[in-house]
PDB file of C-alpha atoms and ligand atoms in Angstrom:
ATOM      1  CA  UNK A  20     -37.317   4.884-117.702  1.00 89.00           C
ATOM      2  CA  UNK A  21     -36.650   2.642-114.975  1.00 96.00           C
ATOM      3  CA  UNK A  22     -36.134   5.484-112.681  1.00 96.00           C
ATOM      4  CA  UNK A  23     -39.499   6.714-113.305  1.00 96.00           C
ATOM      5  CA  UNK A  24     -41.176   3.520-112.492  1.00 98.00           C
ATOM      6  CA  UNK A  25     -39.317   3.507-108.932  1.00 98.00           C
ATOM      7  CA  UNK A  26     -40.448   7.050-107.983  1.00 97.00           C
ATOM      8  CA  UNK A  27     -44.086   6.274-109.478  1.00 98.00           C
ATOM      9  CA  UNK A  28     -43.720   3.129-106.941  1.00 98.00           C
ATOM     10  CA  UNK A  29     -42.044   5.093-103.679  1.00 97.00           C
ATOM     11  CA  UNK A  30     -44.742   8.038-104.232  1.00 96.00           C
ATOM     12  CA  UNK A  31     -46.700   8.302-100.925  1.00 96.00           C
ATOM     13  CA  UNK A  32     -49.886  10.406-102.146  1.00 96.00           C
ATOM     14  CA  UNK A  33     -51.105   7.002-104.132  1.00 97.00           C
ATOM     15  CA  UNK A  34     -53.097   3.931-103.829  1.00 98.00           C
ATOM     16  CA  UNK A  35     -51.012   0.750-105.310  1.00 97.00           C
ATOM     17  CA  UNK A  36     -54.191   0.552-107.881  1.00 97.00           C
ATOM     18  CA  UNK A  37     -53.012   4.309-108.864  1.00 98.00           C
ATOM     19  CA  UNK A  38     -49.534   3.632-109.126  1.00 98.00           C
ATOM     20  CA  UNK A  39     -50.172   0.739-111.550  1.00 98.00           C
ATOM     21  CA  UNK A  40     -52.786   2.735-113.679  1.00 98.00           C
ATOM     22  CA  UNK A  41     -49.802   5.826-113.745  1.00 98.00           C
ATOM     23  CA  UNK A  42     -47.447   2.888-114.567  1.00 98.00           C
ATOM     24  CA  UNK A  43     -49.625   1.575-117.435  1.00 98.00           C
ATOM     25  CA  UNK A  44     -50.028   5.260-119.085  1.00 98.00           C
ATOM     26  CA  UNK A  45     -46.189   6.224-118.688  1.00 98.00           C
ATOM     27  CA  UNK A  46     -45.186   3.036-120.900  1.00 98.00           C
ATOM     28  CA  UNK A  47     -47.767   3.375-123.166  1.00 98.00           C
ATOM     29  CA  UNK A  48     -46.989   7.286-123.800  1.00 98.00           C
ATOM     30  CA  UNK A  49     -43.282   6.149-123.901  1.00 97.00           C
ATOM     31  CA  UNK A  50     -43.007   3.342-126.213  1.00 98.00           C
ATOM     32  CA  UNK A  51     -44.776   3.738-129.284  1.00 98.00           C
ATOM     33  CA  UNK A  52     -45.184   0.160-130.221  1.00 98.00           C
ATOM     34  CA  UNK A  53     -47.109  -0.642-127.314  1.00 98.00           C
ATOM     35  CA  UNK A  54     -51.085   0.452-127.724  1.00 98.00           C
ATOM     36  CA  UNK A  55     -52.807  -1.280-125.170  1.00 98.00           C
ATOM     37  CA  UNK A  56     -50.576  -1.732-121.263  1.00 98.00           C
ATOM     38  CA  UNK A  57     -52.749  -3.189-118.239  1.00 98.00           C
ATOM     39  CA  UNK A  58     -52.414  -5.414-115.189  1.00 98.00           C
ATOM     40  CA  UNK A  59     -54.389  -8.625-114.626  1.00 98.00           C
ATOM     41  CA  UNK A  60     -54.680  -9.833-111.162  1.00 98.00           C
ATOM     42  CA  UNK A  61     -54.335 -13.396-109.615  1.00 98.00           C
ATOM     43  CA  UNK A  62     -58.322 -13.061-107.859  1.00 98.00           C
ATOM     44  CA  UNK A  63     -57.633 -14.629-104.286  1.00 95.00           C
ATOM     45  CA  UNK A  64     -61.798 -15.261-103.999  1.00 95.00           C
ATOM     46  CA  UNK A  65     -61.256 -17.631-107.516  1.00 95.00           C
ATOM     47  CA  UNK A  66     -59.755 -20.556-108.224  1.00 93.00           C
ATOM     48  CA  UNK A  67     -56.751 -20.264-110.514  1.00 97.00           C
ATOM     49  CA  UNK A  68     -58.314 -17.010-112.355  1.00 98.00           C
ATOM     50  CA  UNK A  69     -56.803 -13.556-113.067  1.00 98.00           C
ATOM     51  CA  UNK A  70     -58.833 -10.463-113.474  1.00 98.00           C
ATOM     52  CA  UNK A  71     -58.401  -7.090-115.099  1.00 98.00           C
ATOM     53  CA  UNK A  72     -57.263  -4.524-113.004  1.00 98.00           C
ATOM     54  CA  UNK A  73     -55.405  -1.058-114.224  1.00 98.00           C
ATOM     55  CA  UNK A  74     -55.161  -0.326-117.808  1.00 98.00           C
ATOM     56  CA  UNK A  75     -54.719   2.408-120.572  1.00 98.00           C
ATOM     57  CA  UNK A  76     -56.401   1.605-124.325  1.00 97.00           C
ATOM     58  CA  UNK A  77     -59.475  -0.019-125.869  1.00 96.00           C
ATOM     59  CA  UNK A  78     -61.752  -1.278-122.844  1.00 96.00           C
ATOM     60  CA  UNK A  79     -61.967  -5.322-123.296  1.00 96.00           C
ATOM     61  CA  UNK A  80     -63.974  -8.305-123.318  1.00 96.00           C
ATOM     62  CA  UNK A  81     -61.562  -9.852-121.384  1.00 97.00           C
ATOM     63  CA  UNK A  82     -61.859  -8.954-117.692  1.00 98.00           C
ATOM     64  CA  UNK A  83     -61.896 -12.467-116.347  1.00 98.00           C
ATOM     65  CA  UNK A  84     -58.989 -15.334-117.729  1.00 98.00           C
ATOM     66  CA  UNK A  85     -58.914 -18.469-116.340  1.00 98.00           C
ATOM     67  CA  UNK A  86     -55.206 -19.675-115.843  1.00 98.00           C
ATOM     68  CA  UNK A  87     -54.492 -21.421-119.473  1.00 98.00           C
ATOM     69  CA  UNK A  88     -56.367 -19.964-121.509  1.00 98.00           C
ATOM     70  CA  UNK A  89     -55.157 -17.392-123.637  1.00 98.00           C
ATOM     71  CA  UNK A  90     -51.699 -15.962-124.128  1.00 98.00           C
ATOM     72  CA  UNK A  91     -52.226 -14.244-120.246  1.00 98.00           C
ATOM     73  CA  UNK A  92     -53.473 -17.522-118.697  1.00 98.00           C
ATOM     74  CA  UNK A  93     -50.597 -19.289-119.919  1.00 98.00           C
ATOM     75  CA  UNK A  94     -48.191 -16.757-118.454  1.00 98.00           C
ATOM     76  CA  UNK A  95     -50.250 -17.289-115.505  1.00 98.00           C
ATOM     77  CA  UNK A  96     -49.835 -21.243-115.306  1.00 98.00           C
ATOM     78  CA  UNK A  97     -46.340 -21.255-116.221  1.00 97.00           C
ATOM     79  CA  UNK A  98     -44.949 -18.245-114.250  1.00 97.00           C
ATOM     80  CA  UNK A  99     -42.726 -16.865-117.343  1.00 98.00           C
ATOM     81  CA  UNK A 100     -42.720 -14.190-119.714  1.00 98.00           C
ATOM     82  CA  UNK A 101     -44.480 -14.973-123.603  1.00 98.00           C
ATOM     83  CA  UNK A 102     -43.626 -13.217-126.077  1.00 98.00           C
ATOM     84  CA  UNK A 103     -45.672 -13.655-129.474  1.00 98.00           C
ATOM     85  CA  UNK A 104     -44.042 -11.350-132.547  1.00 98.00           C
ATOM     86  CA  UNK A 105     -47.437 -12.773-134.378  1.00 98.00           C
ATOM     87  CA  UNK A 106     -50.959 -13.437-132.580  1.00 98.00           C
ATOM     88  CA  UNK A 107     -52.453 -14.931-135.613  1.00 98.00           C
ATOM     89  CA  UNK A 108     -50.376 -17.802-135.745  1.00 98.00           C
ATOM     90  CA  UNK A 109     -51.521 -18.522-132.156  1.00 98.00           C
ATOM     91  CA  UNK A 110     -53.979 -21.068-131.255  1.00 97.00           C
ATOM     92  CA  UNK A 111     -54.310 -20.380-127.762  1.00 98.00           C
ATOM     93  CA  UNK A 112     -54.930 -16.730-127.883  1.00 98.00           C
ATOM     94  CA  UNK A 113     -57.859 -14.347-126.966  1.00 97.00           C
ATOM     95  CA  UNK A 114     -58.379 -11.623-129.349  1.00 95.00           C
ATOM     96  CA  UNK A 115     -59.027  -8.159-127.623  1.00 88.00           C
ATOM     97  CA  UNK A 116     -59.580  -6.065-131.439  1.00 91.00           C
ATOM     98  CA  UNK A 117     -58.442  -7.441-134.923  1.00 93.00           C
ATOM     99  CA  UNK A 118     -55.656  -4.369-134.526  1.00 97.00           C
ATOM    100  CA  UNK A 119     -53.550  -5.954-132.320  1.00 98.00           C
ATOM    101  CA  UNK A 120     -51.086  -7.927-134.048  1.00 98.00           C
ATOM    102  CA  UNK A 121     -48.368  -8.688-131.549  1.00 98.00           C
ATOM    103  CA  UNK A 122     -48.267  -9.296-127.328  1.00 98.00           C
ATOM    104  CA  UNK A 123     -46.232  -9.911-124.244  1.00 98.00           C
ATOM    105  CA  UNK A 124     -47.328 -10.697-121.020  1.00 98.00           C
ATOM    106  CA  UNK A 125     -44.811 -10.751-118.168  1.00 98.00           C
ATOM    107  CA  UNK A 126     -45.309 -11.976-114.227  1.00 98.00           C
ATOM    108  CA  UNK A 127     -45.430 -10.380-111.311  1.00 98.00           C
ATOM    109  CA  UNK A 128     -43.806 -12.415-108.630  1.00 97.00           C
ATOM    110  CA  UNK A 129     -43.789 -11.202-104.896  1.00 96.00           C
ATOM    111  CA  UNK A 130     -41.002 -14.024-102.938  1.00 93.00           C
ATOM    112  CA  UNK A 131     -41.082 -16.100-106.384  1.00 91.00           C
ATOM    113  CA  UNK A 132     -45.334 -16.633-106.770  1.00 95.00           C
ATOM    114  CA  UNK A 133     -46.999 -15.576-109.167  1.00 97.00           C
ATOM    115  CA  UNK A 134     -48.934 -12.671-108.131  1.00 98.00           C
ATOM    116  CA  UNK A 135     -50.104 -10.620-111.113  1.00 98.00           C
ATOM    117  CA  UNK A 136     -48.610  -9.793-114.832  1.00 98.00           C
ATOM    118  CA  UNK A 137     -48.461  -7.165-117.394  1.00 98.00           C
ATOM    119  CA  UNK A 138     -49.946  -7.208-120.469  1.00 98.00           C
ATOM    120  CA  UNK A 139     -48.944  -5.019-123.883  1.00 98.00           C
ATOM    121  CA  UNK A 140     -50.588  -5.444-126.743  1.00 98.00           C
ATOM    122  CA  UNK A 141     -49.374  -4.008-130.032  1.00 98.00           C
ATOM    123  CA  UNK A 142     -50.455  -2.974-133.271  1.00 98.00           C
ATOM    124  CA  UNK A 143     -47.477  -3.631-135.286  1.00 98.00           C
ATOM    125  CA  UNK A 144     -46.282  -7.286-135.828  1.00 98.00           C
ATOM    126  CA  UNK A 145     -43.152  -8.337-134.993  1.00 98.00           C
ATOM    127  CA  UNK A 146     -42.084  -5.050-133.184  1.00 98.00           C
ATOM    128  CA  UNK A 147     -41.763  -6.390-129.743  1.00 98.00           C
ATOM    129  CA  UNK A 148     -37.726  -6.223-129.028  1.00 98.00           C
ATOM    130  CA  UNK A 149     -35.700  -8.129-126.076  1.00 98.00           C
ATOM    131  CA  UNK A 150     -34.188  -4.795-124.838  1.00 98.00           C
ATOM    132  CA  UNK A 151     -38.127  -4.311-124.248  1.00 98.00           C
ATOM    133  CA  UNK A 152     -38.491  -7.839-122.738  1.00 98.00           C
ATOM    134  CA  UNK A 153     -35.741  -6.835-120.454  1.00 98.00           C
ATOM    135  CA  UNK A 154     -37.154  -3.848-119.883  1.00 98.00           C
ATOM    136  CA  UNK A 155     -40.254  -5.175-118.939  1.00 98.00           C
ATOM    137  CA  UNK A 156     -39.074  -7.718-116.762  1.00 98.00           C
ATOM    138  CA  UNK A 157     -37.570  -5.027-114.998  1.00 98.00           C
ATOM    139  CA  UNK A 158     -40.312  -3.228-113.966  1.00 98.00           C
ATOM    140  CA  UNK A 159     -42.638  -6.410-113.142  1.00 98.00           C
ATOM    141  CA  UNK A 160     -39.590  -6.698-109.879  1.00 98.00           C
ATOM    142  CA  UNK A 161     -39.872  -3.331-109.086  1.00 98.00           C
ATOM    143  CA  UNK A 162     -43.543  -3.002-108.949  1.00 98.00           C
ATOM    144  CA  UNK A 163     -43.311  -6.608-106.753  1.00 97.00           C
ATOM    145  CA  UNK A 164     -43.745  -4.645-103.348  1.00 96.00           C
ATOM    146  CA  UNK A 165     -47.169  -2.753-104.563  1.00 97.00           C
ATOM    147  CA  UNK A 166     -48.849  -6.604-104.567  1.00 96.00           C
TER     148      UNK A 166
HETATM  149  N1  LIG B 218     -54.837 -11.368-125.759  1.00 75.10           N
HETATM  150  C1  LIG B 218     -54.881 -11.817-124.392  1.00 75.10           C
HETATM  151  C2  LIG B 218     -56.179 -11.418-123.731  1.00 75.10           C
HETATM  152  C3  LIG B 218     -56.124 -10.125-123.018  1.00 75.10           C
HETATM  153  S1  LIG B 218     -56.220  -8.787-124.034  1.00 75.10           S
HETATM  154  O1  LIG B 218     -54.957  -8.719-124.845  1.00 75.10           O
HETATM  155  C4  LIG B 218     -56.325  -7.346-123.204  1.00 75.10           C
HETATM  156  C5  LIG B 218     -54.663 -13.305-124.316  1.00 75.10           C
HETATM  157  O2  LIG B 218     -54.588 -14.008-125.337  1.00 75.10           O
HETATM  158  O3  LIG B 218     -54.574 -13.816-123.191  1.00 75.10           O
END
């Protein structure tokens, strides 16, 4: 899987924004528990606000989050990964579609700031494991040098 991600990032025939979109359909054909997989972006024209950039799934609402607010702002603020088994039992959470029943969202740093993170949604509560928060965490350092 991992090995995937590196030649989708080394491929010279693609635009970073490519790589990222190929990057969000590979782990969403891969791992069946996630149902939505996209990027938001730290904007450098805003102040302290992300904004959606690659994605596979259900287009959103969401294209602009200000750092804090939702489950992706407060990745965002605090620079670490959140993982929420249950969205419902969030109070600080922006709902994409009444489906989604579980999330993590996991930074992008490029030399340690935060630069951008991934965001899965999924359908099926509690199925989001640590071997995929590893996982995940992975791939947010590999992609690093596409930021
Ligand atoms: N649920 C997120 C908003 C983004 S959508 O999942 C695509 C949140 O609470 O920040």
């Amino acid at each position: 899987m991992l090995s995937q991600i590196k030649k989708t990032v080394d491929n010279p025939n693609k635009s970073p924004d490519e790589k990222l979109g190929d990057i969000c359909k590979y782990l969403a054909n891969e791992i069946e528990v996630f149902d939505w997989v996209g990027f938001y972006l730290v904007d450098p024209e805003a102040d302290e606000e992300l904004v959606l950039g690659p994605y596979v799934g259900e287009e959103t609402n969401h294209t602009r989050i200000p750092f804090g607010k939702g489950i992706c702002g407060q990745a965002a603020e605090t620079n670490e990964t959140f993982v929420i088994q249950d969205v419902s039992k969030e109070d600080n959470y922006l709902a994409c579609s009444l489906e989604v029943k579980a999330e993590i969202v996991v930074p992008v740093k490029k030399d340690g700031e935060f630069v951008a993170e991934l965001d899965i949604d999924s359908h099926t509560k509690d199925s989001l494991t640590e071997e995929h928060r590893k996982m995940l965490e992975e791939v947010c350092s590999i992609i690093s040098p596409l930021f």
